[in-house]
XYZ file of N, CA and C in Angstrom:
435
model
N -82.448 -28.721 11.441
C -83.856 -28.024 10.928
C -84.069 -28.700 10.206
N -84.920 -30.007 9.626
C -85.260 -30.311 8.555
C -86.091 -29.175 7.882
N -86.266 -29.235 6.483
C -87.023 -28.267 5.776
C -87.222 -29.157 4.516
N -88.932 -29.173 4.017
C -89.168 -30.104 3.567
C -89.460 -29.735 1.935
N -88.508 -30.081 1.070
C -88.411 -29.357 -0.226
C -89.466 -30.185 -1.214
N -90.172 -30.412 -1.864
C -90.673 -31.367 -2.885
C -91.417 -32.739 -2.307
N -90.192 -34.034 -2.274
C -90.540 -35.123 -1.735
C -89.628 -35.510 -0.390
N -88.502 -34.234 -0.724
C -87.439 -35.179 0.089
C -87.172 -34.482 1.168
N -86.722 -34.446 2.384
C -86.324 -33.488 3.399
C -85.004 -33.006 2.853
N -84.983 -31.965 3.188
C -83.530 -31.442 3.122
C -82.962 -30.376 4.531
N -81.636 -30.313 4.958
C -81.162 -30.852 6.339
C -80.322 -29.181 5.856
N -80.187 -28.100 7.260
C -79.292 -27.324 7.241
C -77.847 -28.057 8.243
N -77.071 -27.979 7.286
C -76.019 -29.078 7.215
C -75.045 -27.953 7.570
N -73.703 -28.401 8.703
C -72.487 -27.375 9.130
C -71.857 -27.880 8.138
N -71.457 -26.600 7.450
C -70.312 -26.788 6.087
C -69.074 -27.585 6.611
N -68.368 -27.049 8.139
C -66.877 -27.734 9.082
C -67.100 -29.196 9.538
N -68.069 -29.766 9.947
C -68.684 -31.045 10.141
C -69.369 -32.118 9.321
N -70.060 -31.562 9.289
C -71.386 -32.278 8.616
C -72.583 -32.933 8.799
N -72.468 -31.984 10.379
C -73.881 -32.071 11.550
C -74.755 -31.605 10.868
N -75.773 -32.296 11.098
C -77.348 -31.796 10.797
C -78.224 -31.024 12.102
N -77.131 -30.896 13.435
C -77.620 -30.608 14.467
C -77.487 -28.858 14.343
N -78.213 -28.407 13.737
C -78.274 -27.052 13.528
C -79.185 -26.238 14.169
N -79.142 -24.851 14.944
C -79.958 -23.970 15.282
C -79.429 -22.694 15.127
N -80.851 -22.055 15.147
C -80.455 -20.143 14.867
C -79.224 -19.915 16.128
N -78.563 -18.978 15.887
C -77.272 -18.699 16.886
C -78.156 -17.642 17.420
N -78.349 -17.514 18.704
C -79.075 -16.642 19.301
C -77.937 -16.220 20.799
N -77.016 -16.074 20.941
C -75.935 -16.042 21.529
C -76.017 -14.390 21.755
N -75.279 -14.453 22.784
C -75.090 -12.633 23.694
C -74.554 -11.683 21.958
N -74.054 -11.909 22.210
C -73.481 -10.845 21.005
C -74.219 -10.737 19.874
N -75.058 -12.008 19.278
C -75.438 -12.286 17.849
C -76.836 -10.757 18.158
N -77.491 -11.042 19.187
C -78.741 -10.350 19.658
C -78.600 -9.056 19.823
N -77.943 -8.721 20.485
C -77.133 -7.735 20.927
C -76.730 -6.713 20.136
N -76.043 -7.000 18.979
C -75.605 -5.992 17.788
C -77.310 -6.392 16.379
N -78.124 -6.956 16.691
C -79.172 -7.367 16.237
C -78.685 -7.477 14.656
N -77.960 -8.443 14.409
C -77.300 -8.602 13.130
C -78.055 -9.712 12.509
N -78.019 -9.789 11.378
C -78.392 -10.761 10.728
C -78.688 -12.603 11.095
N -79.443 -12.848 10.676
C -79.824 -14.322 11.277
C -78.532 -15.352 10.738
N -77.710 -15.699 12.021
C -77.031 -16.584 11.901
C -77.586 -18.036 12.363
N -76.767 -19.127 11.981
C -76.852 -20.589 12.556
C -75.526 -20.994 13.182
N -75.513 -21.877 14.087
C -74.796 -22.323 14.834
C -75.093 -23.944 14.804
N -73.721 -24.342 14.733
C -73.513 -26.315 14.713
C -73.411 -26.446 16.581
N -74.460 -27.148 16.583
C -74.120 -27.589 17.952
C -73.015 -28.375 17.967
N -72.680 -29.564 16.965
C -71.387 -29.932 17.538
C -70.304 -29.874 17.880
N -70.057 -28.810 16.670
C -68.309 -27.707 16.309
C -68.817 -26.268 16.767
N -69.640 -25.886 17.150
C -69.733 -24.085 17.649
C -69.542 -23.426 16.369
N -69.385 -24.168 15.424
C -69.190 -23.139 13.943
C -70.826 -22.338 13.830
N -70.627 -21.310 13.494
C -71.777 -20.104 12.912
C -71.212 -19.367 11.871
N -72.405 -18.952 11.087
C -72.320 -18.485 10.170
C -73.493 -18.102 9.635
N -73.850 -16.994 8.686
C -74.887 -16.794 8.179
C -75.739 -17.632 7.425
N -74.905 -18.392 6.626
C -75.859 -19.422 5.522
C -75.024 -21.001 6.115
N -75.676 -21.590 5.996
C -75.572 -23.322 5.960
C -76.467 -23.609 4.971
N -75.432 -24.484 4.064
C -76.155 -25.557 3.098
C -77.341 -26.400 3.470
N -78.083 -26.199 2.414
C -79.373 -27.522 2.808
C -79.246 -28.408 1.923
N -79.097 -29.826 2.655
C -78.356 -31.129 1.574
C -79.742 -31.837 2.357
N -80.036 -32.517 1.194
C -80.856 -33.708 0.677
C -80.204 -34.577 1.634
N -81.400 -35.348 2.380
C -81.683 -36.774 3.046
C -80.763 -37.882 2.558
N -80.540 -37.840 1.109
C -79.971 -38.612 0.435
C -78.453 -38.480 0.451
N -78.251 -36.861 0.164
C -76.763 -36.515 -0.157
C -76.255 -36.373 1.066
N -76.318 -36.452 2.376
C -75.859 -36.413 3.437
C -74.290 -36.910 3.241
N -73.966 -38.234 2.884
C -73.405 -38.940 3.372
C -72.030 -38.363 1.985
N -72.783 -38.255 0.804
C -71.268 -37.363 0.218
C -71.031 -37.086 0.426
N -72.316 -35.375 1.188
C -71.810 -34.640 1.592
C -70.461 -34.637 2.547
N -70.958 -35.535 3.660
C -70.099 -35.441 4.762
C -68.505 -36.167 4.457
N -68.364 -37.213 3.352
C -67.618 -37.860 2.713
C -66.762 -36.863 2.215
N -67.191 -35.569 1.510
C -66.252 -34.551 0.923
C -65.487 -33.586 1.429
N -65.877 -33.802 3.087
C -65.277 -32.542 3.757
C -63.722 -33.208 3.556
N -63.447 -34.259 3.630
C -62.237 -34.580 3.914
C -61.659 -34.020 2.817
N -61.884 -33.943 1.560
C -61.298 -33.753 -0.170
C -61.547 -32.260 0.101
N -61.814 -31.594 0.954
C -61.410 -29.686 0.725
C -60.023 -29.607 0.647
N -59.697 -28.413 -0.062
C -58.615 -27.504 -0.349
C -58.219 -27.012 0.615
N -57.069 -26.298 0.934
C -56.864 -25.671 1.973
C -57.558 -23.750 1.883
N -57.668 -23.328 1.042
C -58.294 -22.272 0.371
C -60.046 -22.314 0.579
N -60.715 -23.667 0.720
C -62.180 -23.611 1.140
C -61.926 -24.162 2.183
N -61.240 -24.306 2.639
C -61.347 -24.328 4.313
C -61.247 -23.121 4.829
N -60.522 -22.359 4.509
C -60.351 -21.091 5.192
C -61.503 -19.609 4.359
N -61.940 -20.685 3.471
C -63.367 -19.419 3.441
C -64.266 -19.964 4.836
N -64.338 -21.317 4.590
C -65.979 -21.396 6.028
C -65.056 -21.105 6.987
N -63.764 -20.918 7.564
C -63.381 -20.516 8.465
C -63.635 -18.813 8.592
N -63.938 -18.298 7.628
C -63.446 -16.724 7.463
C -65.222 -16.435 8.448
N -66.007 -16.785 8.347
C -67.619 -16.329 8.814
C -67.286 -16.725 10.192
N -67.071 -18.063 10.810
C -66.588 -17.985 12.154
C -66.015 -16.352 12.676
N -64.995 -16.217 12.251
C -64.194 -15.260 12.715
C -64.715 -14.145 12.520
N -66.419 -13.829 11.391
C -66.856 -12.686 11.312
C -67.897 -12.776 12.495
N -67.835 -13.729 13.274
C -69.275 -13.515 14.138
C -68.872 -12.304 15.219
N -67.779 -11.717 15.260
C -67.457 -10.481 16.312
C -65.849 -10.170 16.564
N -66.106 -8.974 17.363
C -64.634 -9.107 17.599
C -63.836 -9.310 18.695
N -65.041 -10.380 19.392
C -64.530 -11.128 20.560
C -63.840 -12.939 19.673
N -64.473 -13.342 18.566
C -63.811 -13.907 18.266
C -62.232 -13.609 17.351
N -62.013 -12.857 17.460
C -60.584 -12.786 16.453
C -59.405 -12.554 17.224
N -58.451 -12.885 16.643
C -57.222 -12.909 17.690
C -56.411 -11.465 17.794
N -55.940 -11.375 19.035
C -54.997 -10.641 18.841
C -54.122 -10.530 18.106
N -53.366 -9.677 17.691
C -52.203 -9.348 16.606
C -51.058 -8.593 17.624
N -50.024 -9.408 17.718
C -48.924 -8.861 18.176
C -48.588 -7.490 17.750
N -48.350 -6.820 16.763
C -48.537 -5.853 16.453
C -49.263 -4.936 16.748
N -50.363 -5.061 16.787
C -51.822 -4.194 17.490
C -51.463 -4.296 19.156
N -50.663 -4.942 19.699
C -50.240 -5.099 20.914
C -48.973 -3.826 21.571
N -48.449 -4.297 20.339
C -47.235 -3.005 20.298
C -47.265 -1.865 20.159
N -48.376 -1.322 19.363
C -48.590 -0.106 18.567
C -49.198 0.530 20.022
N -50.519 -0.346 20.978
C -51.116 0.141 21.752
C -50.255 0.513 22.887
N -49.060 -0.570 22.906
C -47.725 -0.143 24.245
C -46.954 1.094 23.782
N -46.933 1.424 22.875
C -45.954 2.596 22.069
C -46.972 3.513 22.241
N -48.240 3.461 21.894
C -48.723 4.529 21.841
C -49.318 5.558 23.367
N -49.560 4.293 24.850
C -49.763 4.491 25.896
C -48.620 4.910 26.553
N -47.343 4.675 26.039
C -46.010 4.862 26.792
C -45.916 6.664 25.943
N -46.362 6.794 24.850
C -46.309 8.162 24.553
C -47.065 8.893 25.372
N -48.454 8.390 25.714
C -49.225 9.255 25.864
C -48.878 9.675 27.732
N -48.168 8.458 28.490
C -47.631 8.761 29.716
C -46.351 9.906 29.422
N -45.773 9.547 28.382
C -44.596 10.811 29.129
C -44.895 11.945 28.558
N -46.063 11.902 27.337
C -46.107 13.473 27.374
C -46.831 13.955 28.569
N -47.405 12.985 29.349
C -48.501 13.682 30.321
C -47.179 14.629 31.740
N -46.090 13.862 31.026
C -45.153 13.726 32.545
C -44.345 15.246 31.990
N -43.898 14.904 30.508
C -43.663 16.602 29.905
C -44.493 18.222 30.479
N -46.009 17.275 29.926
C -46.706 18.326 30.431
C -46.550 19.117 32.363
N -46.918 18.272 33.049
C -46.782 18.306 34.483
C -45.430 18.905 34.675
N -44.131 18.633 33.930
C -43.362 19.182 34.414
C -42.853 20.422 33.753
N -44.071 21.408 33.128
C -44.116 22.249 32.524
C -42.989 22.635 31.338
N -43.314 21.229 30.298
C -42.880 21.963 29.048
C -43.957 22.187 28.501
N -44.374 22.805 27.339
C -45.116 23.148 26.627
C -45.307 22.624 25.618
N -44.346 21.683 24.429
C -44.974 21.106 23.452
C -44.773 19.611 23.490
N -46.346 19.831 24.126
C -46.997 17.961 24.425
C -47.447 17.566 23.103
N -47.987 18.786 22.593
C -49.353 18.476 21.526
C -48.480 17.162 20.836
N -47.452 17.043 19.945
C -46.809 16.169 19.136
C -46.778 14.865 19.696
N -46.338 14.721 20.951
C -46.817 13.270 21.451
C -47.972 13.054 21.643
N -49.322 13.575 21.936
C -50.401 12.955 21.703
C -51.021 12.943 20.508
N -50.703 13.795 19.411
C -50.857 13.541 18.088
C -50.376 11.884 17.611
N -48.878 12.072 17.933
C -48.554 11.090 17.912
C -48.981 9.598 18.370
N -49.312 9.636 19.652
C -49.521 8.502 19.683
C -51.092 7.854 19.151
N -51.941 9.176 18.874
C -53.287 8.728 18.727
C -53.206 8.253 17.363
N -52.219 8.724 16.313
C -51.983 8.241 14.708
C -51.890 6.720 15.395
N -50.596 6.623 15.745
C -50.052 4.998 16.249
C -51.220 4.105 16.673
N -52.324 4.774 17.314
C -53.048 3.673 17.680
C -54.383 3.305 16.859
N -54.740 4.280 16.026
C -55.329 4.513 14.977
C -54.933 3.193 13.662
N -53.515 3.302 13.084
C -52.531 3.037 12.515
C -52.924 1.405 12.706
N -52.222 0.997 13.865
C -52.345 -0.057 14.580
C -53.690 -1.056 14.962
N -54.801 -0.014 15.083
C -56.353 -0.854 15.182
C -56.571 -1.197 13.445
N -56.246 0.185 12.586
C -56.519 -0.016 11.155
C -55.874 -1.435 10.341
N -54.531 -1.868 10.903
C -53.886 -2.726 10.102
C -54.609 -3.753 10.840
N -55.353 -4.237 12.271
C -55.430 -5.323 12.972
C -56.682 -5.458 12.176
N -57.633 -4.794 11.814
C -59.125 -4.552 11.103
C -58.847 -5.356 10.005
N -58.128 -4.565 8.839
C -57.810 -4.950 7.899
C -56.756 -6.091 7.704
N -56.010 -6.646 8.272
C -55.418 -8.148 8.660
C -56.958 -9.454 9.046
N -57.334 -9.230 9.959
C -58.489 -10.008 10.048
C -59.934 -10.233 9.592
N -60.417 -9.008 8.763
C -61.139 -8.913 7.721
C -60.695 -10.058 6.466
N -59.388 -10.306 5.780
C -59.099 -10.798 5.120
C -58.670 -12.065 4.980
N -59.020 -12.843 6.520
C -58.322 -13.951 6.280
C -58.970 -15.095 5.281
């Protein structure tokens, strides 16, 4: 997407691969949630709310500098791709274990309830707490990548 500034053309440039083949990200989850405008690189499928505008003469230097990025800068760039939605987040084994434990507790509580035991409230309460803690940990871990 060329943008004309002064006498030189500027291009929205993908910070991950350096491509200028960038368009508005109109994917289903972006439109459905009515989120801020995001851009999508058609070469590497990177999506973020902000792409740098690089002048036509500065493109070769920008692309060359991609190779020399530190690990921290690469992580910052990837953070925006992860923030696209919950569908892009990798499931934590801890979250899966928490949910298995919580549903097992719910099942055990239901079995105790059906067998006539009256004190099953604690199983339901603990199961809900385990699910909430698992999800909170998962959100916190993926938010700070």
